[in-house]
Short mmCIF file of C-alpha atoms and ligand atoms in Angstrom, two decimals:
data_model
loop_
_atom_site.label_atom_id
_atom_site.label_comp_id
_atom_site.label_asym_id
_atom_site.label_seq_id
_atom_site.Cartn_x
_atom_site.Cartn_y
_atom_site.Cartn_z
CA UNK A 123 -29.79 1.74 21.19
CA UNK A 124 -27.73 -0.38 19.27
CA UNK A 125 -27.99 -4.44 19.67
CA UNK A 126 -24.68 -5.56 18.59
CA UNK A 127 -21.02 -5.02 20.08
CA UNK A 128 -17.94 -4.61 17.75
CA UNK A 129 -14.96 -6.23 19.07
CA UNK A 130 -11.72 -5.81 17.48
CA UNK A 131 -9.12 -8.31 18.31
CA UNK A 132 -5.31 -7.35 17.49
CA UNK A 133 -3.55 -11.02 17.24
CA UNK A 134 0.17 -9.75 17.72
CA UNK A 135 -0.80 -6.84 20.07
CA UNK A 136 2.75 -6.15 21.14
CA UNK A 137 4.20 -6.06 17.70
CA UNK A 138 5.32 -3.03 15.93
CA UNK A 139 2.47 -2.37 13.16
CA UNK A 140 -0.09 -2.86 16.14
CA UNK A 141 1.58 -0.17 18.02
CA UNK A 142 2.57 2.29 15.27
CA UNK A 143 -0.82 1.89 13.14
CA UNK A 144 -3.35 -0.46 14.29
CA UNK A 145 -4.33 1.11 17.80
CA UNK A 146 -3.41 4.68 16.76
CA UNK A 147 -6.08 4.30 13.80
CA UNK A 148 -8.91 2.63 15.85
CA UNK A 149 -8.45 5.52 18.30
CA UNK A 150 -8.54 8.05 15.65
CA UNK A 151 -11.85 6.14 14.52
CA UNK A 152 -13.22 6.56 17.98
CA UNK A 153 -12.10 10.15 18.35
CA UNK A 154 -14.17 10.87 15.17
CA UNK A 155 -17.02 9.21 16.61
CA UNK A 156 -16.93 6.44 13.54
CA UNK A 157 -17.31 3.55 15.81
CA UNK A 158 -20.46 2.08 17.23
CA UNK A 159 -21.59 2.41 20.76
CA UNK A 160 -20.58 -0.90 21.98
CA UNK A 161 -17.07 -1.11 20.92
CA UNK A 162 -14.25 -2.96 22.62
CA UNK A 163 -10.57 -3.83 21.70
CA UNK A 164 -8.60 -6.98 22.55
CA UNK A 165 -4.97 -7.16 22.42
CA UNK A 166 -3.73 -10.98 21.88
CA UNK A 167 -0.02 -12.22 22.13
CA UNK A 168 2.04 -14.60 23.88
CA UNK A 169 3.72 -12.56 26.27
CA UNK A 170 2.03 -12.08 29.77
CA UNK A 171 0.60 -8.51 30.09
CA UNK A 172 -2.80 -7.27 32.39
CA UNK A 173 -5.17 -4.98 30.59
CA UNK A 174 -3.47 -2.21 32.44
CA UNK A 175 0.04 -2.87 31.26
CA UNK A 176 -1.63 -2.97 27.32
CA UNK A 177 -3.45 0.35 28.21
CA UNK A 178 -0.06 1.87 28.78
CA UNK A 179 1.70 0.49 26.30
CA UNK A 180 -0.72 1.73 23.49
CA UNK A 181 -1.22 5.20 25.16
CA UNK A 182 2.49 5.98 24.22
CA UNK A 183 1.63 5.79 20.60
CA UNK A 184 -1.80 7.46 20.41
CA UNK A 185 -1.81 10.85 19.45
CA UNK A 186 -4.33 13.76 19.71
CA UNK A 187 -3.21 14.56 15.83
CA UNK A 188 -6.68 15.25 14.52
CA UNK A 189 -7.24 18.58 15.43
CA UNK A 190 -6.13 19.28 19.01
CA UNK A 191 -9.94 19.50 20.53
CA UNK A 192 -9.68 20.14 23.94
CA UNK A 193 -11.21 16.84 25.18
CA UNK A 194 -8.57 14.50 23.39
CA UNK A 195 -7.24 13.68 26.94
CA UNK A 196 -10.90 12.37 28.01
CA UNK A 197 -11.54 10.64 24.67
CA UNK A 198 -8.21 8.98 25.01
CA UNK A 199 -9.03 7.70 28.49
CA UNK A 200 -12.44 6.61 27.27
CA UNK A 201 -11.00 4.66 24.39
CA UNK A 202 -8.10 3.02 26.55
CA UNK A 203 -11.08 1.59 28.95
CA UNK A 204 -12.44 -0.32 26.28
CA UNK A 205 -8.92 -1.87 25.58
CA UNK A 206 -8.40 -5.42 27.19
CA UNK A 207 -5.52 -7.72 26.60
CA UNK A 208 -5.55 -11.57 26.60
CA UNK A 209 -2.26 -13.82 26.83
CA UNK A 210 -2.39 -16.86 24.86
CA UNK A 211 -0.72 -18.98 22.24
CA UNK A 212 -1.13 -18.24 18.53
CA UNK A 213 -2.04 -22.14 18.02
CA UNK A 214 -3.95 -22.95 20.96
CA UNK A 215 -7.60 -23.77 20.77
CA UNK A 216 -7.97 -23.69 24.46
CA UNK A 217 -6.47 -20.02 24.61
CA UNK A 218 -8.79 -18.87 21.69
CA UNK A 219 -11.64 -20.43 24.20
CA UNK A 220 -10.71 -18.40 27.09
CA UNK A 221 -10.36 -15.54 24.74
CA UNK A 222 -14.19 -16.09 23.68
CA UNK A 223 -15.34 -16.41 27.18
CA UNK A 224 -13.69 -12.76 27.70
CA UNK A 225 -15.06 -11.59 24.47
CA UNK A 226 -18.72 -12.99 25.80
CA UNK A 227 -18.61 -11.10 29.38
CA UNK A 228 -17.71 -7.89 27.45
CA UNK A 229 -20.30 -8.15 24.75
CA UNK A 230 -22.96 -8.07 27.40
CA UNK A 231 -25.43 -10.36 25.63
CA UNK A 232 -25.74 -8.23 22.48
CA UNK A 233 -24.67 -9.84 19.02
CA UNK A 234 -21.35 -9.94 18.62
CA UNK A 235 -19.46 -8.67 15.61
CA UNK A 236 -15.80 -9.99 15.77
CA UNK A 237 -13.18 -8.68 13.83
CA UNK A 238 -9.49 -10.08 13.96
CA UNK A 239 -6.49 -8.17 12.75
CA UNK A 240 -3.56 -10.66 12.27
CA UNK A 241 -0.49 -8.58 12.78
CA UNK A 242 1.66 -11.72 13.04
CA UNK A 243 4.17 -13.21 10.70
CA UNK A 244 2.56 -15.33 7.66
CA UNK A 245 3.41 -18.69 8.85
CA UNK A 246 1.03 -18.45 11.90
CA UNK A 247 -1.86 -16.92 9.93
CA UNK A 248 -3.60 -20.18 9.65
CA UNK A 249 -2.90 -21.69 12.75
CA UNK A 250 -4.46 -18.44 14.40
CA UNK A 251 -7.58 -18.43 12.03
CA UNK A 252 -8.18 -22.22 12.76
CA UNK A 253 -8.14 -21.25 16.46
CA UNK A 254 -10.25 -18.19 16.09
CA UNK A 255 -12.82 -19.80 13.61
CA UNK A 256 -13.34 -22.76 15.57
CA UNK A 257 -13.24 -21.25 19.06
CA UNK A 258 -14.05 -17.58 19.07
CA UNK A 259 -16.00 -16.88 15.94
CA UNK A 260 -19.47 -15.07 16.56
CA UNK A 261 -22.40 -17.18 16.36
CA UNK A 262 -25.33 -14.88 15.10
CA UNK A 263 -23.37 -12.02 13.72
CA UNK A 264 -20.35 -11.86 11.99
CA UNK A 265 -16.84 -12.77 12.14
CA UNK A 266 -14.12 -11.12 9.76
CA UNK A 267 -10.55 -11.45 9.49
CA UNK A 268 -7.83 -8.86 8.32
CA UNK A 269 -4.50 -10.19 7.01
CA UNK A 270 -1.60 -8.21 5.48
CA UNK A 271 0.94 -9.18 3.44
CA UNK A 272 3.22 -11.18 2.66
CA UNK A 273 0.63 -13.41 1.18
CA UNK A 274 2.83 -16.07 0.27
CA UNK A 275 6.10 -15.46 -2.04
CA UNK A 276 5.32 -16.87 -5.30
CA UNK A 277 1.86 -17.95 -6.92
CA UNK A 278 2.00 -21.42 -5.66
CA UNK A 279 2.41 -20.27 -1.94
CA UNK A 280 0.15 -17.65 -2.27
CA UNK A 281 -2.58 -20.32 -3.49
CA UNK A 282 -1.93 -22.74 -0.72
CA UNK A 283 -2.33 -20.11 1.90
CA UNK A 284 -5.74 -19.13 0.15
CA UNK A 285 -6.62 -22.79 -0.02
CA UNK A 286 -5.67 -23.06 3.89
CA UNK A 287 -7.58 -19.98 4.85
CA UNK A 288 -10.84 -21.08 3.04
CA UNK A 289 -10.74 -24.10 5.01
CA UNK A 290 -12.21 -22.09 8.01
CA UNK A 291 -13.37 -18.79 6.27
CA UNK A 292 -15.48 -17.84 3.19
CA UNK A 293 -13.73 -15.36 0.92
CA UNK A 294 -16.38 -12.70 2.41
CA UNK A 295 -14.94 -13.14 5.66
CA UNK A 296 -11.16 -12.41 4.48
CA UNK A 297 -10.05 -8.68 4.12
CA UNK A 298 -6.75 -8.71 2.37
CA UNK A 299 -5.13 -5.30 3.29
CA UNK A 300 -2.75 -3.68 0.97
CA UNK A 301 -2.58 -0.29 2.86
CA UNK A 302 -1.46 1.74 -0.19
CA UNK A 303 -5.17 1.55 -1.46
CA UNK A 304 -6.16 3.24 1.78
CA UNK A 305 -3.92 6.19 0.88
CA UNK A 306 -6.31 9.40 -0.12
CA UNK A 307 -4.50 10.02 -3.54
CA UNK A 308 -5.03 6.30 -4.42
CA UNK A 309 -8.50 6.47 -3.42
CA UNK A 310 -8.97 9.56 -5.43
CA UNK A 311 -7.42 8.06 -8.73
CA UNK A 312 -10.80 6.76 -9.56
CA UNK A 313 -12.74 10.25 -9.06
CA UNK A 314 -9.85 11.77 -11.06
CA UNK A 315 -10.36 9.56 -13.76
CA UNK A 316 -13.96 8.98 -14.05
CA UNK A 317 -15.64 12.21 -12.91
CA UNK A 318 -13.52 14.90 -15.07
CA UNK A 319 -14.01 14.93 -18.53
CA UNK A 320 -10.40 16.26 -19.43
CA UNK A 321 -8.81 13.33 -18.19
CA UNK A 322 -10.58 9.92 -19.02
CA UNK A 323 -10.64 10.78 -22.68
CA UNK A 324 -6.89 11.00 -22.95
CA UNK A 325 -6.40 7.95 -20.73
CA UNK A 326 -5.04 5.50 -23.54
CA UNK A 327 -2.23 4.88 -25.87
CA UNK A 328 -3.66 7.54 -28.09
CA UNK A 329 -2.56 10.60 -25.58
CA UNK A 330 -0.41 8.73 -23.11
CA UNK A 331 3.17 7.79 -23.79
CA UNK A 332 4.21 6.01 -20.75
CA UNK A 333 3.41 5.93 -17.14
CA UNK A 334 5.72 5.68 -14.14
CA UNK A 335 5.16 4.28 -10.68
CA UNK A 336 7.73 5.40 -8.46
CA UNK A 337 8.39 4.34 -4.59
CA UNK A 338 11.58 5.97 -2.88
CA UNK A 339 12.48 5.64 0.62
CA UNK A 340 15.62 7.66 2.22
CA UNK A 341 16.25 5.07 4.70
CA UNK A 342 17.63 1.52 4.57
CA UNK A 343 16.30 -1.83 6.19
CA UNK A 344 17.11 -0.93 9.86
CA UNK A 345 16.69 -4.19 11.38
CA UNK A 346 13.89 -5.72 9.45
CA UNK A 347 16.12 -7.84 7.57
CA UNK A 348 14.50 -11.01 9.25
CA UNK A 349 11.51 -10.18 7.13
CA UNK A 350 13.10 -8.25 4.08
CA UNK A 351 15.90 -10.47 3.25
CA UNK A 352 13.17 -13.36 2.46
CA UNK A 353 11.15 -11.02 0.29
CA UNK A 354 13.22 -8.31 -1.27
CA UNK A 355 11.83 -5.10 -2.76
CA UNK A 356 9.87 -6.64 -5.83
CA UNK A 357 7.59 -8.67 -3.32
CA UNK A 358 7.77 -5.89 -0.63
CA UNK A 359 6.61 -3.15 -2.91
CA UNK A 360 6.17 -4.04 -6.32
CA UNK A 361 3.89 -6.68 -6.76
CA UNK A 362 1.54 -5.51 -4.41
CA UNK A 363 1.74 -1.66 -3.59
CA UNK A 364 2.54 -0.58 -7.15
CA UNK A 365 0.75 -3.07 -8.92
CA UNK A 366 -2.42 -2.17 -7.35
CA UNK A 367 -1.99 1.58 -8.19
CA UNK A 368 -1.61 0.50 -11.51
CA UNK A 369 -4.42 -1.67 -11.85
CA UNK A 370 -6.83 1.20 -10.64
CA UNK A 371 -5.20 3.53 -13.04
CA UNK A 372 -5.54 1.42 -15.95
CA UNK A 373 -8.58 -0.40 -15.37
CA UNK A 374 -11.55 -0.25 -17.82
CA UNK A 375 -14.48 1.96 -16.43
CA UNK A 376 -16.26 -0.61 -13.99
CA UNK A 377 -20.19 -1.08 -14.20
CA UNK A 378 -20.48 0.70 -10.95
CA UNK A 379 -18.87 1.84 -7.76
CA UNK A 380 -19.83 -1.54 -6.07
CA UNK A 381 -16.68 -3.56 -4.47
CA UNK A 382 -17.28 -6.71 -7.05
CA UNK A 383 -17.34 -4.35 -10.28
CA UNK A 384 -14.26 -2.69 -9.46
CA UNK A 385 -12.29 -5.81 -8.50
CA UNK A 386 -13.60 -7.53 -11.40
CA UNK A 387 -11.89 -4.63 -13.88
CA UNK A 388 -8.78 -4.94 -11.95
CA UNK A 389 -8.48 -8.33 -12.43
CA UNK A 390 -9.05 -8.13 -15.95
CA UNK A 391 -6.36 -5.71 -16.50
CA UNK A 392 -4.28 -7.66 -14.45
CA UNK A 393 -4.49 -10.50 -16.58
CA UNK A 394 -3.70 -8.76 -19.52
CA UNK A 395 -0.34 -7.92 -18.53
CA UNK A 396 2.42 -9.92 -19.56
CA UNK A 397 4.27 -11.64 -17.16
CA UNK A 398 7.59 -9.78 -16.54
CA UNK A 399 10.90 -11.16 -18.46
CA UNK A 400 14.53 -10.68 -16.64
CA UNK A 401 15.15 -8.35 -19.58
CA UNK A 402 12.62 -5.90 -18.42
CA UNK A 403 13.94 -5.57 -14.71
CA UNK A 404 17.34 -4.06 -13.05
CA UNK A 405 17.68 -4.75 -9.62
CA UNK A 406 20.16 -3.17 -7.24
CA UNK A 407 20.94 -3.26 -3.73
CA UNK A 408 22.71 -0.30 -1.39
CA UNK A 409 26.17 -0.38 -0.15
CA UNK A 410 27.84 1.92 2.38
CA UNK A 411 28.44 5.52 2.00
CA UNK A 412 29.58 8.55 3.74
CA UNK A 413 28.06 11.62 3.83
CA UNK A 414 28.16 14.85 5.45
CA UNK A 415 30.81 13.02 8.04
CA UNK A 416 28.18 10.44 8.51
CA UNK A 417 28.54 6.72 7.57
CA UNK A 418 25.60 4.88 6.46
CA UNK A 419 25.85 1.20 6.24
CA UNK A 420 25.61 -1.28 3.41
CA UNK A 421 22.36 -3.45 3.51
CA UNK A 422 24.72 -6.34 4.13
CA UNK A 423 26.15 -4.71 7.06
CA UNK A 424 22.61 -4.74 8.77
CA UNK A 425 22.85 -7.35 11.49
CA UNK A 426 19.52 -8.92 10.42
CA UNK A 427 21.12 -9.48 6.72
CA UNK A 428 23.27 -12.43 5.79
CA UNK A 429 26.61 -11.11 4.58
CA UNK A 430 26.42 -12.64 1.09
CA UNK A 431 22.73 -11.67 0.41
CA UNK A 432 21.83 -10.90 -3.08
CA UNK A 433 18.38 -9.67 -2.08
CA UNK A 434 17.41 -6.52 -3.91
CA UNK A 435 16.76 -3.36 -2.27
CA UNK A 436 15.99 -1.68 -5.56
CA UNK A 437 14.04 -2.43 -8.58
CA UNK A 438 12.98 -0.99 -11.91
CA UNK A 439 10.93 -2.59 -14.23
CA UNK A 440 8.92 -2.26 -17.47
CA UNK A 441 5.34 -3.88 -17.90
CA UNK A 442 3.02 -4.09 -20.63
CA UNK A 443 -0.72 -4.32 -20.88
CA UNK A 444 -1.90 -6.16 -23.95
CA UNK A 445 -5.36 -4.53 -24.51
CA UNK A 446 -6.80 -2.23 -27.02
CA UNK A 447 -6.27 0.70 -24.22
CA UNK A 448 -2.78 0.07 -23.71
CA UNK A 449 -1.13 -1.57 -26.42
CA UNK A 450 2.55 -0.59 -26.67
CA UNK A 451 2.46 1.78 -23.43
CA UNK A 452 5.33 1.17 -21.09
CA UNK A 453 4.51 1.06 -17.32
CA UNK A 454 7.80 1.97 -15.39
CA UNK A 455 7.91 0.89 -12.21
CA UNK A 456 10.86 1.91 -9.68
CA UNK A 457 11.08 0.98 -6.14
CA UNK A 458 13.88 1.29 -3.64
CA UNK A 459 15.15 1.60 -0.33
CA UNK A 460 18.39 3.96 0.88
CA UNK A 461 17.60 6.43 -1.69
CA UNK A 462 18.12 10.24 -2.12
CA UNK A 463 14.31 10.68 -1.03
CA UNK A 464 11.21 9.42 0.27
CA UNK A 465 8.40 9.49 -2.11
CA UNK A 466 5.74 7.59 -3.88
CA UNK A 467 4.29 9.20 -6.86
CA UNK A 468 2.80 8.44 -10.56
CA UNK A 469 3.97 10.26 -13.53
CA UNK A 470 1.84 10.17 -16.69
CA UNK A 471 3.92 11.26 -19.68
CA UNK A 472 1.75 12.21 -22.76
CA UNK A 473 2.79 12.51 -26.31
CA UNK A 474 4.09 15.47 -28.31
CA UNK A 475 1.82 17.84 -29.69
CA UNK A 476 1.46 16.71 -33.62
CA UNK A 477 2.75 19.51 -35.85
CA UNK A 478 3.70 21.71 -32.58
CA UNK A 479 3.62 25.16 -33.76
CA UNK A 480 5.97 26.15 -31.20
CA UNK A 481 8.56 23.25 -31.78
CA UNK A 482 11.52 25.75 -32.25
CA UNK A 483 10.83 27.06 -28.69
CA UNK A 484 11.90 23.93 -27.42
CA UNK A 485 15.15 23.28 -29.64
CA UNK A 486 15.71 19.93 -30.25
CA UNK A 487 14.39 18.20 -27.33
CA UNK A 488 10.60 18.15 -27.89
CA UNK A 489 10.30 15.74 -24.69
CA UNK A 490 10.76 18.95 -22.90
CA UNK A 491 7.28 20.07 -24.14
CA UNK A 492 5.20 17.11 -23.39
CA UNK A 493 2.63 17.61 -20.67
CA UNK A 494 3.09 15.44 -17.57
CA UNK A 495 0.52 14.61 -15.01
CA UNK A 496 1.96 14.19 -11.49
CA UNK A 497 0.09 12.17 -8.73
CA UNK A 498 2.05 12.70 -5.70
CA UNK A 499 0.80 10.12 -3.20
CA UNK A 500 3.14 11.28 -0.38
CA UNK A 501 4.70 13.18 1.21
CA UNK A 502 2.90 16.47 0.70
CA UNK A 503 0.07 15.26 -1.35
CA UNK A 504 -0.55 16.93 -4.57
CA UNK A 505 -1.99 16.63 -8.05
CA UNK A 506 -0.22 18.78 -10.76
CA UNK A 507 0.04 18.96 -14.63
CA UNK A 508 2.95 20.42 -16.28
CA UNK A 509 1.83 22.66 -19.09
CA UNK A 510 3.61 25.08 -21.58
CA UNK A 511 2.98 28.69 -21.12
CA UNK A 512 4.13 31.70 -22.37
CA UNK A 513 6.57 33.91 -20.14
CA UNK A 514 4.84 37.07 -19.91
CA UNK A 515 6.41 39.87 -21.78
CA UNK A 516 6.95 41.19 -25.21
CA UNK A 517 9.07 38.36 -26.38
CA UNK A 518 7.90 34.70 -27.10
CA UNK A 519 9.54 32.57 -24.51
CA UNK A 520 7.65 29.52 -23.59
CA UNK A 521 7.84 28.19 -19.96
CA UNK A 522 6.71 24.78 -18.41
CA UNK A 523 4.80 25.49 -15.56
CA UNK A 524 2.35 23.66 -13.24
CA UNK A 525 -1.35 23.83 -12.71
CA UNK A 526 -1.02 22.98 -9.09
CA UNK A 527 -3.32 21.47 -6.76
CA UNK A 528 -1.28 21.03 -3.47
CA UNK A 529 -3.58 19.33 -0.80
CA UNK A 530 -1.82 21.15 1.96
CA UNK A 531 -3.24 24.43 0.79
CA UNK A 532 -6.50 23.33 -0.61
CA UNK A 533 -7.60 21.06 2.36
CA UNK A 534 -6.04 22.20 5.55
CA UNK A 535 -7.51 19.39 7.52
CA UNK A 536 -4.96 16.55 8.07
CA UNK A 537 -5.27 13.60 5.81
CA UNK A 538 -6.48 10.23 7.56
CA UNK A 539 -3.91 7.71 8.08
CA UNK A 540 -4.36 4.75 5.45
CA UNK A 541 -5.23 2.27 8.32
CA UNK A 542 -8.06 4.58 9.53
CA UNK A 543 -10.04 4.24 6.11
CA UNK A 544 -9.45 0.51 5.93
CA UNK A 545 -10.39 -0.62 9.27
CA UNK A 546 -13.40 1.56 9.07
CA UNK A 547 -14.19 0.03 5.79
CA UNK A 548 -13.52 -3.60 7.02
CA UNK A 549 -15.96 -2.79 10.14
CA UNK A 550 -18.64 -1.63 7.66
CA UNK A 551 -18.19 -4.68 5.13
CA UNK A 552 -17.23 -2.70 2.49
CA UNK A 553 -14.82 -4.54 0.53
CA UNK A 554 -13.78 -2.22 -2.43
CA UNK A 555 -10.27 -1.42 -0.97
CA UNK A 556 -9.37 -5.18 -0.22
CA UNK A 557 -7.80 -7.66 -2.53
CA UNK A 558 -9.87 -10.39 -3.78
CA UNK A 559 -7.89 -13.88 -4.10
CA UNK A 560 -8.38 -13.93 -7.90
CA UNK A 561 -6.64 -10.39 -7.62
CA UNK A 562 -4.03 -11.71 -5.82
CA UNK A 563 -3.47 -14.71 -7.99
CA UNK A 564 -3.35 -12.59 -11.36
CA UNK A 565 -0.85 -10.34 -9.23
CA UNK A 566 1.55 -13.18 -8.65
CA UNK A 567 1.23 -14.58 -12.19
CA UNK A 568 2.93 -11.19 -13.54
CA UNK A 569 5.79 -11.52 -11.07
CA UNK A 570 6.40 -15.32 -10.24
CA UNK A 571 8.55 -16.72 -13.30
CA UNK A 572 10.73 -13.37 -13.23
CA UNK A 573 11.18 -13.98 -9.32
CA UNK A 574 12.01 -17.45 -9.82
CA UNK A 575 14.53 -16.96 -12.53
CA UNK A 576 16.23 -14.39 -10.64
CA UNK A 577 16.70 -16.73 -7.54
CA UNK A 578 17.65 -19.56 -9.78
CA UNK A 579 20.21 -17.68 -11.87
CA UNK A 580 21.25 -15.82 -8.41
CA UNK A 581 21.55 -12.46 -10.57
CA UNK A 582 23.57 -10.17 -8.75
CA UNK A 583 21.83 -6.51 -7.80
CA UNK A 584 23.93 -3.83 -9.40
CA UNK A 585 25.36 -1.73 -6.07
CA UNK A 586 24.30 1.62 -5.60
CA UNK A 587 25.66 4.24 -2.61
CA UNK A 588 23.16 4.86 0.18
CA UNK A 589 21.24 8.20 -0.25
CA UNK A 590 22.01 8.19 -4.01
CA UNK A 591 19.13 8.10 -7.13
CA UNK A 592 19.79 4.25 -7.37
CA UNK A 593 21.60 2.24 -9.81
CA UNK A 594 22.37 3.66 -13.44
CA UNK A 595 20.80 0.65 -14.96
CA UNK A 596 17.31 2.08 -14.47
CA UNK A 597 18.16 4.69 -16.88
CA UNK A 598 19.21 2.29 -19.42
CA UNK A 599 15.96 0.20 -18.80
CA UNK A 600 14.02 3.35 -19.35
CA UNK A 601 15.94 4.31 -22.27
CA UNK A 602 15.20 1.34 -23.95
CA UNK A 603 11.73 1.96 -23.97
CA UNK A 604 12.32 5.76 -25.22
CA UNK A 605 11.33 7.02 -21.59
CA UNK A 606 12.91 9.31 -19.23
CA UNK A 607 12.33 9.14 -15.30
CA UNK A 608 10.23 11.84 -14.64
CA UNK A 609 11.52 12.32 -11.25
CA UNK A 610 15.10 12.71 -12.28
CA UNK A 611 14.54 15.61 -14.89
C1 BG6 B 2144 5.17 -1.72 3.53
C2 BG6 B 2144 6.74 -2.23 3.53
O1 BG6 B 2144 4.34 -2.38 3.09
O2 BG6 B 2144 5.24 -0.54 3.26
C3 BG6 B 2144 7.88 -1.36 4.10
O3 BG6 B 2144 6.90 -3.67 4.08
C4 BG6 B 2144 7.67 -0.07 3.55
O4 BG6 B 2144 8.98 -1.80 3.46
C5 BG6 B 2144 6.14 0.34 3.93
O5 BG6 B 2144 8.44 0.67 4.30
C6 BG6 B 2144 5.76 1.69 2.76
O6 BG6 B 2144 4.69 2.47 3.52
P1 BG6 B 2144 4.42 3.98 3.87
O7 BG6 B 2144 3.01 3.92 3.88
O8 BG6 B 2144 5.04 4.30 4.92
O9 BG6 B 2144 4.91 4.22 2.57
#
């Protein structure tokens, strides 16, 4: 019998993230028997609500998605019985002391292991952390806090946030989430590279011509302008999600799979990257567009966005890593809202085959003959390698075909949501997929000078129609570095 009670307090329990991601992920873990015997959930927020009302609210977003086992309904009921609610102000030590009392009641005298998930705006992170650490932390077990971006808006504000959090918590207690690190194909990057002989030897400037990190969504901002307009796509997606993928992709082999060894390598590669310059970036913003009889409104038409906003909803950037492995290889990033499709992928374009015997089969365009490795993070997860192959028959026609690992076909079981992986890791104290403060600082170092320049010079974004492939400028940027976007060819 276990001697401890694990509690998860979701601060900001009635918010969107909590409802859509956190509670469902906790239920999935519970359903899969990944949580300890003594496990409870507390919702904490300002609104008044009873335990029963919280349960009702949560139950609407829980699904039995895993594999429709018959006892799912029972499991759900069992899970809900472990959920409680406490109403309080975010900066009130008194309210957190009351929470502490209720936690103690439910912990039944066992050693408390307390996890707090801050699903709240960043301007109240520090208040909550102060109250939780002073009044509701565990005396003889552990206390951990999960925070999610935005971690500041630039190097200085991020460092200030770190400094404030560290008044109350040690670095070991802070779990900074980047939910892209919990995605199956991002986690698999290291397996792909380091456990396959055929990839790692090619993983350098000797064979790789360019790498592309692409994120697109086919919907606009839809009421999230209050947050988004203050940050923009570069801070929302590039500085964190895409840069994290890049760091895992490009880092040197770590000494071991230990969290500190991996994070040391990520910091090193991030610190080898040149800070972005204004010539290395194209910014865009979507404008209204009619399609199929429906009108899709512009970014600035969203009621939560100021009419004169020049916040980018699209950006393309060329980044470089100044080290021996990657010298001169462009890493192109592209991220945008309200584009023609929803997708996240990594594209690796290899060099031309020297003295290609089949050159004439490709006409004048040898780019068409290069190998390309595509790692599709979502949707429809896949890894495929474009190779040249002879079309069967008497002639000699070549064809580019795919060696295709389609996850749906190979692994029929549904892939867990990124939050399931990350919450489980935080519970188990596994820090590999969380961002260390020096990593965060290095990541901001790459983007901060550029973000300041964009804002000081009030650079106007290039407008692109809602549902299109984004601004033409992105092609020019790629062409300048002798690259073609793989997702458009
Ligand atoms: C979030 C961004 O971090 O990631 C959102 O703030 C974005 O703007 C979201 O929509 C995308 O996440 P996912 O997992 O749906 O690809």
